[in-house]
PDB file of C-alpha atoms in Angstrom:
ATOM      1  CA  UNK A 412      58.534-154.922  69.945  1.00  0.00           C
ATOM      2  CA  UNK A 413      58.684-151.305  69.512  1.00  0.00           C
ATOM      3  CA  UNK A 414      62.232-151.378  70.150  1.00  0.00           C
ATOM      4  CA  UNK A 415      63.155-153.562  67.833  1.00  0.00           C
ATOM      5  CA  UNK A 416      61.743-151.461  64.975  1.00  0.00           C
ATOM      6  CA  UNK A 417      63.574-148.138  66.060  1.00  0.00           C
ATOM      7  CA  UNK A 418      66.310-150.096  66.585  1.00  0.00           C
ATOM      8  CA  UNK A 419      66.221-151.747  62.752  1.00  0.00           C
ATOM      9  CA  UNK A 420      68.898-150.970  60.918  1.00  0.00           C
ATOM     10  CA  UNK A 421      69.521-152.443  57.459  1.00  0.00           C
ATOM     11  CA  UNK A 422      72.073-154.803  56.555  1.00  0.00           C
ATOM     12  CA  UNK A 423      75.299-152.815  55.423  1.00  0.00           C
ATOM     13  CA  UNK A 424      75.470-154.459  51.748  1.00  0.00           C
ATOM     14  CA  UNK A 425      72.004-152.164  51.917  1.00  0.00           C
ATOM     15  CA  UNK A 426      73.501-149.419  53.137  1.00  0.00           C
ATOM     16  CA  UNK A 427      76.206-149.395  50.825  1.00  0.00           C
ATOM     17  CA  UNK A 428      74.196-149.369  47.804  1.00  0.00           C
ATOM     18  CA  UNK A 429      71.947-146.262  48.676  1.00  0.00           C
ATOM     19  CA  UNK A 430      75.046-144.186  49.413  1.00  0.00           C
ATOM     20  CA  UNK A 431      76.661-145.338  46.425  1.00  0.00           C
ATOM     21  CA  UNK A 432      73.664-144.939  44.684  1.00  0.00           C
ATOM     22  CA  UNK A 433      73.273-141.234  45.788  1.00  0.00           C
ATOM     23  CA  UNK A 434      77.025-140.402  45.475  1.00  0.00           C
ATOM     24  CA  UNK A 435      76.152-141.980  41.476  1.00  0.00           C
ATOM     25  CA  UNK A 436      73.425-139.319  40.885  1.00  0.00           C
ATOM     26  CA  UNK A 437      75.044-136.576  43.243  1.00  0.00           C
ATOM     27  CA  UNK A 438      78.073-136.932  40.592  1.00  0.00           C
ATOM     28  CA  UNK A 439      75.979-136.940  37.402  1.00  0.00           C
ATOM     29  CA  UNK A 440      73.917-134.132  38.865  1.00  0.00           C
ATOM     30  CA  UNK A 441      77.474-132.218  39.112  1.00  0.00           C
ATOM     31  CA  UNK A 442      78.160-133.635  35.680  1.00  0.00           C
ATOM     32  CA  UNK A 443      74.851-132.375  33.963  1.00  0.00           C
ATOM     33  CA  UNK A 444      75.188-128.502  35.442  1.00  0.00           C
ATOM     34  CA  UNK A 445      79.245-128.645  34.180  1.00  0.00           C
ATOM     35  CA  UNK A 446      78.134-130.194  30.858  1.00  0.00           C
ATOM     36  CA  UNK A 447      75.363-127.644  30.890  1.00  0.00           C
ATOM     37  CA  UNK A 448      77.528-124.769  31.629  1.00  0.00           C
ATOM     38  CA  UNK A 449      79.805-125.484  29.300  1.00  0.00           C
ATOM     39  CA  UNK A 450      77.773-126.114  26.631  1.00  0.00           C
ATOM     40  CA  UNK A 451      76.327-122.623  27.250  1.00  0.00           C
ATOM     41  CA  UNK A 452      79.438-121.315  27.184  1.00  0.00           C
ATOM     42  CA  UNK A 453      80.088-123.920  23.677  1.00  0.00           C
ATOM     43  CA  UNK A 454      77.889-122.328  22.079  1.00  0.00           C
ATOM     44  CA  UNK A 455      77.839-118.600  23.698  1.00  0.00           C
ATOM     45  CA  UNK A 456      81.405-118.477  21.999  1.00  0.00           C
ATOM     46  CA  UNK A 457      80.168-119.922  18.791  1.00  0.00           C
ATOM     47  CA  UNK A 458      77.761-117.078  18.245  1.00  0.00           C
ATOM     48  CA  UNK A 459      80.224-114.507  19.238  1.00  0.00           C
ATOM     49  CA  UNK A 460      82.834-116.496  16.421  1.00  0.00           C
ATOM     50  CA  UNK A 461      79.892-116.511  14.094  1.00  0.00           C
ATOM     51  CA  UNK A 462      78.919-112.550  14.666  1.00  0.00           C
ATOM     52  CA  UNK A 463      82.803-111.305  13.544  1.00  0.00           C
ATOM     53  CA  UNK A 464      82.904-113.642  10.785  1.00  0.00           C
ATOM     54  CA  UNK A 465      79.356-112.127   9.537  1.00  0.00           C
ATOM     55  CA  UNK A 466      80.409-108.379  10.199  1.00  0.00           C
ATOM     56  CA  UNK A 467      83.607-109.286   8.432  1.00  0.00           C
ATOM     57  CA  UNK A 468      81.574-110.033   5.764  1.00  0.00           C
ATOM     58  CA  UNK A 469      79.356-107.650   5.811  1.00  0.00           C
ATOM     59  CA  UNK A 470      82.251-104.941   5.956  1.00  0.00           C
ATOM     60  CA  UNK A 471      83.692-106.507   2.903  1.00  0.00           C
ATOM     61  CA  UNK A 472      80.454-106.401   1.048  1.00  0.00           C
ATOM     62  CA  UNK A 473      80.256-102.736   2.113  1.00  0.00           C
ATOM     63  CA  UNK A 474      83.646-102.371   0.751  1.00  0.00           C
ATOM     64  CA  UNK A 475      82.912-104.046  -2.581  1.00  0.00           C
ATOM     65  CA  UNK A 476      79.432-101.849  -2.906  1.00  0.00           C
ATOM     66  CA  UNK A 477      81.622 -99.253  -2.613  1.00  0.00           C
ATOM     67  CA  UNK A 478      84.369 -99.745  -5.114  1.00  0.00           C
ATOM     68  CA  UNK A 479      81.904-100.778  -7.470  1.00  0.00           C
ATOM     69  CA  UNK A 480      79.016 -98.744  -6.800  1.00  0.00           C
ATOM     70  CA  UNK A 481      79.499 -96.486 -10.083  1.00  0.00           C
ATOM     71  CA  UNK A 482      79.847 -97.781 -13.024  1.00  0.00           C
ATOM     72  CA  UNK A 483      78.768 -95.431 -15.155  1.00  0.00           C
ATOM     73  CA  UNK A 484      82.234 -93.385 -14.485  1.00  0.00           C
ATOM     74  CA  UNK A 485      83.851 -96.687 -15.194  1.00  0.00           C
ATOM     75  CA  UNK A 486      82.836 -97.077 -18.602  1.00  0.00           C
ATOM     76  CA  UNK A 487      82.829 -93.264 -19.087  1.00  0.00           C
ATOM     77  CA  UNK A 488      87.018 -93.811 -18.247  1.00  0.00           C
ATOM     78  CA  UNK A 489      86.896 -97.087 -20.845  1.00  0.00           C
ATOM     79  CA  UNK A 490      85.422 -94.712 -23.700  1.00  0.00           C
ATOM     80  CA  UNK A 491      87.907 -92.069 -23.125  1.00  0.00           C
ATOM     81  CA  UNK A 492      91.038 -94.959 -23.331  1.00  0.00           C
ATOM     82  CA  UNK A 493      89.121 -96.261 -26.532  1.00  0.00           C
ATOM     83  CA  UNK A 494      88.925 -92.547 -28.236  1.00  0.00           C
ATOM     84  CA  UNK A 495      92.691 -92.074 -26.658  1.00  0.00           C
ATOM     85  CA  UNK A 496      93.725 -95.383 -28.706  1.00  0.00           C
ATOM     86  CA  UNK A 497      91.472 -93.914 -31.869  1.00  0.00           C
ATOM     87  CA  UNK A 498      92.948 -90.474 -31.455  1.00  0.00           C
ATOM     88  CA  UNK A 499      96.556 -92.134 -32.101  1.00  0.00           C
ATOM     89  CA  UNK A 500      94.976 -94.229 -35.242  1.00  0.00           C
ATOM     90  CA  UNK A 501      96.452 -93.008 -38.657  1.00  0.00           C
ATOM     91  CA  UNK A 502      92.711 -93.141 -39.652  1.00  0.00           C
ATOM     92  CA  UNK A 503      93.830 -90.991 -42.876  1.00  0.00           C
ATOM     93  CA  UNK A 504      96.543 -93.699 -43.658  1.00  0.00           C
ATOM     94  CA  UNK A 505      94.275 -96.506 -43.419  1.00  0.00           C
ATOM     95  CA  UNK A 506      91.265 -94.807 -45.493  1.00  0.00           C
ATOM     96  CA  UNK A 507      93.964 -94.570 -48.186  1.00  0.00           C
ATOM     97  CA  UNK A 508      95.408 -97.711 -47.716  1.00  0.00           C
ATOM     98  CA  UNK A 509      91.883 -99.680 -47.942  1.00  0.00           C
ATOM     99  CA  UNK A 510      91.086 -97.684 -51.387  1.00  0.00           C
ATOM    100  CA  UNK A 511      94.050 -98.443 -52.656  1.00  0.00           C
ATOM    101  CA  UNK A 512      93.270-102.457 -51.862  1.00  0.00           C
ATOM    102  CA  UNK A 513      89.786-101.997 -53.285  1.00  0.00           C
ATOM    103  CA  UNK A 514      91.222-100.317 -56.550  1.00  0.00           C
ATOM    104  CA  UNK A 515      94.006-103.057 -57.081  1.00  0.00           C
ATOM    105  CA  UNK A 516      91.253-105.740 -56.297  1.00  0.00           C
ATOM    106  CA  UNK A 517      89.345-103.947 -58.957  1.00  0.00           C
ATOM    107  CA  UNK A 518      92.352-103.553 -61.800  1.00  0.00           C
ATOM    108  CA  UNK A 519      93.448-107.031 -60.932  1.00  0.00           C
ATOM    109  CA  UNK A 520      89.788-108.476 -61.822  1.00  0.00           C
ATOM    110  CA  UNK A 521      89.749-105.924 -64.769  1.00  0.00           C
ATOM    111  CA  UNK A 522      93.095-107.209 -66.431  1.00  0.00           C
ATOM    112  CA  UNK A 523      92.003-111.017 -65.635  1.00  0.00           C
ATOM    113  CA  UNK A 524      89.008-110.952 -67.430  1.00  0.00           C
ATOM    114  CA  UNK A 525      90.383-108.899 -70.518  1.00  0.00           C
ATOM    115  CA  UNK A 526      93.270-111.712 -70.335  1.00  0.00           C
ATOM    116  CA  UNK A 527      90.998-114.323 -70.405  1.00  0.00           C
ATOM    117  CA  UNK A 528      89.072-112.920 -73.261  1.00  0.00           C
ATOM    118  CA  UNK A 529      91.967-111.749 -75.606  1.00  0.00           C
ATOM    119  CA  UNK A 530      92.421-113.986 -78.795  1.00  0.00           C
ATOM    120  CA  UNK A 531      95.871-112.462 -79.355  1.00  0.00           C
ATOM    121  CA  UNK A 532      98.341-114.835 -77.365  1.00  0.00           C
ATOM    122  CA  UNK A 533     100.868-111.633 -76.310  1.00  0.00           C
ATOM    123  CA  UNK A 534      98.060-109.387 -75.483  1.00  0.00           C
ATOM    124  CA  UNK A 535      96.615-112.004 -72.956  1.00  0.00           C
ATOM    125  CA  UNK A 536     100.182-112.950 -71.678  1.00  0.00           C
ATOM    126  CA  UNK A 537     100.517-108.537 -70.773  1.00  0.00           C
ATOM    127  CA  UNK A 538      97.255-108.620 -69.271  1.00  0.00           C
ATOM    128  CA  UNK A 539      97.739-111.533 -67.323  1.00  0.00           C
ATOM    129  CA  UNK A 540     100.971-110.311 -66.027  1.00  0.00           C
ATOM    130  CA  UNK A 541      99.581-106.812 -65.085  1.00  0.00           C
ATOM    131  CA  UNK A 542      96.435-108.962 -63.402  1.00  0.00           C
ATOM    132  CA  UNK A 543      99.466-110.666 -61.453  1.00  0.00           C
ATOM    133  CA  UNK A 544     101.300-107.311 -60.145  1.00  0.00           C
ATOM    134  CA  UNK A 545      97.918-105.974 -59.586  1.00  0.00           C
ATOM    135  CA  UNK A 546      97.045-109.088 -57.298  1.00  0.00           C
ATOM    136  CA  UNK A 547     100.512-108.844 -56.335  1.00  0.00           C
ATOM    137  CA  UNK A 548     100.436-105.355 -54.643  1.00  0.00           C
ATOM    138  CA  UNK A 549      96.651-105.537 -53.397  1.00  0.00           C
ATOM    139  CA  UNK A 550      98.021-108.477 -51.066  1.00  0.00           C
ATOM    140  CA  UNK A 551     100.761-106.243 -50.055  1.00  0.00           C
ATOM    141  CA  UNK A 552      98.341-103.488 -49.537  1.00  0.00           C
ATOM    142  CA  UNK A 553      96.158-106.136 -47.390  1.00  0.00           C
ATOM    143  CA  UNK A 554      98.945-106.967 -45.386  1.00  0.00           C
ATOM    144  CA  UNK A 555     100.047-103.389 -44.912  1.00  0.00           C
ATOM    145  CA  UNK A 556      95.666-103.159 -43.759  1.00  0.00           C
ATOM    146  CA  UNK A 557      95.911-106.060 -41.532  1.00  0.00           C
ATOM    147  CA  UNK A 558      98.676-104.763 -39.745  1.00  0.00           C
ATOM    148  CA  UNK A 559      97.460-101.363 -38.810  1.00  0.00           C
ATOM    149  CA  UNK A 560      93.740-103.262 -37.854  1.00  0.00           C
ATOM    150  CA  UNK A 561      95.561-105.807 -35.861  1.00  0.00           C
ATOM    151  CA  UNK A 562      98.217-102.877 -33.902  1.00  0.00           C
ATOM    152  CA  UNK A 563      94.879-101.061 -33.217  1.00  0.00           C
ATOM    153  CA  UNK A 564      93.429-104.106 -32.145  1.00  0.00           C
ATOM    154  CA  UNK A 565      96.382-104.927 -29.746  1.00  0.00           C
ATOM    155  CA  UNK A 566      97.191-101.015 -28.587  1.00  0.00           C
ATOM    156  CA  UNK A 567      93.400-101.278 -27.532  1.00  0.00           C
ATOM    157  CA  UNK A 568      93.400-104.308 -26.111  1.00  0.00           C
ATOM    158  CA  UNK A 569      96.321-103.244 -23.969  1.00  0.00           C
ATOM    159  CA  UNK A 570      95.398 -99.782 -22.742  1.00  0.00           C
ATOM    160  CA  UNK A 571      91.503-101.733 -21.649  1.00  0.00           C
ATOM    161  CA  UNK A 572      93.511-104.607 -20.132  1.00  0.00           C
ATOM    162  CA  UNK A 573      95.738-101.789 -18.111  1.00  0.00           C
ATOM    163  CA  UNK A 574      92.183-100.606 -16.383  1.00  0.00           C
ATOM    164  CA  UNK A 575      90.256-103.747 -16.143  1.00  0.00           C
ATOM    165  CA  UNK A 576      92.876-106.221 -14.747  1.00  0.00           C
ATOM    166  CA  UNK A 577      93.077-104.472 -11.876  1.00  0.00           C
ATOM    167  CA  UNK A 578      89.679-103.856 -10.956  1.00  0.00           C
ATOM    168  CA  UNK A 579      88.939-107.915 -11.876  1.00  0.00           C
ATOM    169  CA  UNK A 580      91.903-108.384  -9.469  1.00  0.00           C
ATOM    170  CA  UNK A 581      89.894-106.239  -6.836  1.00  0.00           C
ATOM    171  CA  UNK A 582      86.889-108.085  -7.696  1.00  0.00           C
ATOM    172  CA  UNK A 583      88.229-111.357  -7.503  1.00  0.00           C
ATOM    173  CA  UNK A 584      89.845-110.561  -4.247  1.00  0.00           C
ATOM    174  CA  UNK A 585      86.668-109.438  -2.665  1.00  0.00           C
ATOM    175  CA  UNK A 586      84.858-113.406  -4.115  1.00  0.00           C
ATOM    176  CA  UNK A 587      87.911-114.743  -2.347  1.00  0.00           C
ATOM    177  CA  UNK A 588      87.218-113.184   0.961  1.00  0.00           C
ATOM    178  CA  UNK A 589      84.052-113.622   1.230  1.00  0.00           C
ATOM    179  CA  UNK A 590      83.793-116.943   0.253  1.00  0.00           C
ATOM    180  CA  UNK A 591      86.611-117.606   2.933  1.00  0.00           C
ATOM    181  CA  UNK A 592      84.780-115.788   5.152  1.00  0.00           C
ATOM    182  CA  UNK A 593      81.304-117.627   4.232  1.00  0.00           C
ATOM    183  CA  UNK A 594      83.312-121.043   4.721  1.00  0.00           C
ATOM    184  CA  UNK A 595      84.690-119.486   7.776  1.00  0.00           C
ATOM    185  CA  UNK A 596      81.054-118.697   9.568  1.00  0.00           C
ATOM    186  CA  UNK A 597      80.021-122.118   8.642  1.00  0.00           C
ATOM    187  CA  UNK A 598      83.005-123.886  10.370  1.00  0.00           C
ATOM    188  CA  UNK A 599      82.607-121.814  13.262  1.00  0.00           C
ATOM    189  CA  UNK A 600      78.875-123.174  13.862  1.00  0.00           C
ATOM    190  CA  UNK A 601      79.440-126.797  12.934  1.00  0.00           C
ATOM    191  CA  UNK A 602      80.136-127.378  16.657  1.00  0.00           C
ATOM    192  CA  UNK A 603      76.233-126.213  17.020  1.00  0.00           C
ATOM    193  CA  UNK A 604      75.320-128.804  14.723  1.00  0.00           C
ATOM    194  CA  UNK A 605      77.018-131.864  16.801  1.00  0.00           C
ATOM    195  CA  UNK A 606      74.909-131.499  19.934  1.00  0.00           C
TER     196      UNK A 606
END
């Protein structure tokens, strides 16, 4: 009896099944540490991706902090183009030509009313043509007024536009890049997120 039981061996279909069964988790235990391992690695090179991206973006905040770090000296060099443009103004020109609008504004309304109020027919008809080359040459004048306000306006305009652009084009540039660069650092970890 005693030899039978050392003797016992179990049927092969039995046999079969616990080696296949151990070869099974053998092969998903080698599975596991490569997944494992890899993963590691996954996500060891995702933080390394991630780390440039965030000192890229650091170093183009640092860069940006730096360009624009005084402004006082920036709107110090704005004043001096605006009393450059001011400095060029005809400002003596203009003071005349505005008192000359405001007297002609004056005679025209003058003449009008003594037109208006004149019972003698050709009397009215002079004033009222005198009220008409008055009116006539204040809107000249006005013109002539408009003109030199709107060439200041534009000479201004210009000469601020000449130092702003490109610092908005710096400025713009930096937003760019470092919303790339923010867009950038969040791609890089979505594989983080998958797991």
């Amino acid at each position: 009896h005693d030899k039978q039981l050392t003797d016992y061996s179990p049927p092969l279909t039995l046999r079969f099944r616990s080696s296949a069964a151990m070869v099974f988790r053998l092969a998903l235990l080698f599975s596991l540490a490569v997944v494992v391992g890899a993963s590691h690695k996954d996500v060891e090179g995702t933080v390394n991706s991630t780390e440039q991206v965030i000192s890229a973006l650091q170093e183009k905040g640092a860069a940006a902090n730096k360009r624009f770090a005084n402004v006082s000296d920036f709107n110090d060099k704005l004043d001096e183009i605006g009393h450059r443009v001011e400095a060029d103004f005809d400002a003596q020109l203009y003071s005349e030509k505005t008192k000359d609008f405001a007297e002609l504004a004056q005679r025209a309304s003058e003449k009008a009313k003594k037109s208006a109020s004149s019972t003698n027919a050709s009397i009215a008809e002079e004033l009222g043509d005198e009220a008409e080359a008055a009116l006539q040459n204040m809107t000249k004048v006005g013109f002539e007024v408009d003109s030199m306000e709107k060439d200041l306006h534009d000479k201004l305009h210009d000469a601020l536009a000449a130092k702003l652009d490109p610092e908005v084009g710096v400025a713009d540039q930096f937003k760019s890049e470092a919303s790339h660069l923010q867009k950038k650092a969040h791609s890089t970890m979505d594989p983080l997120y998958s797991w």
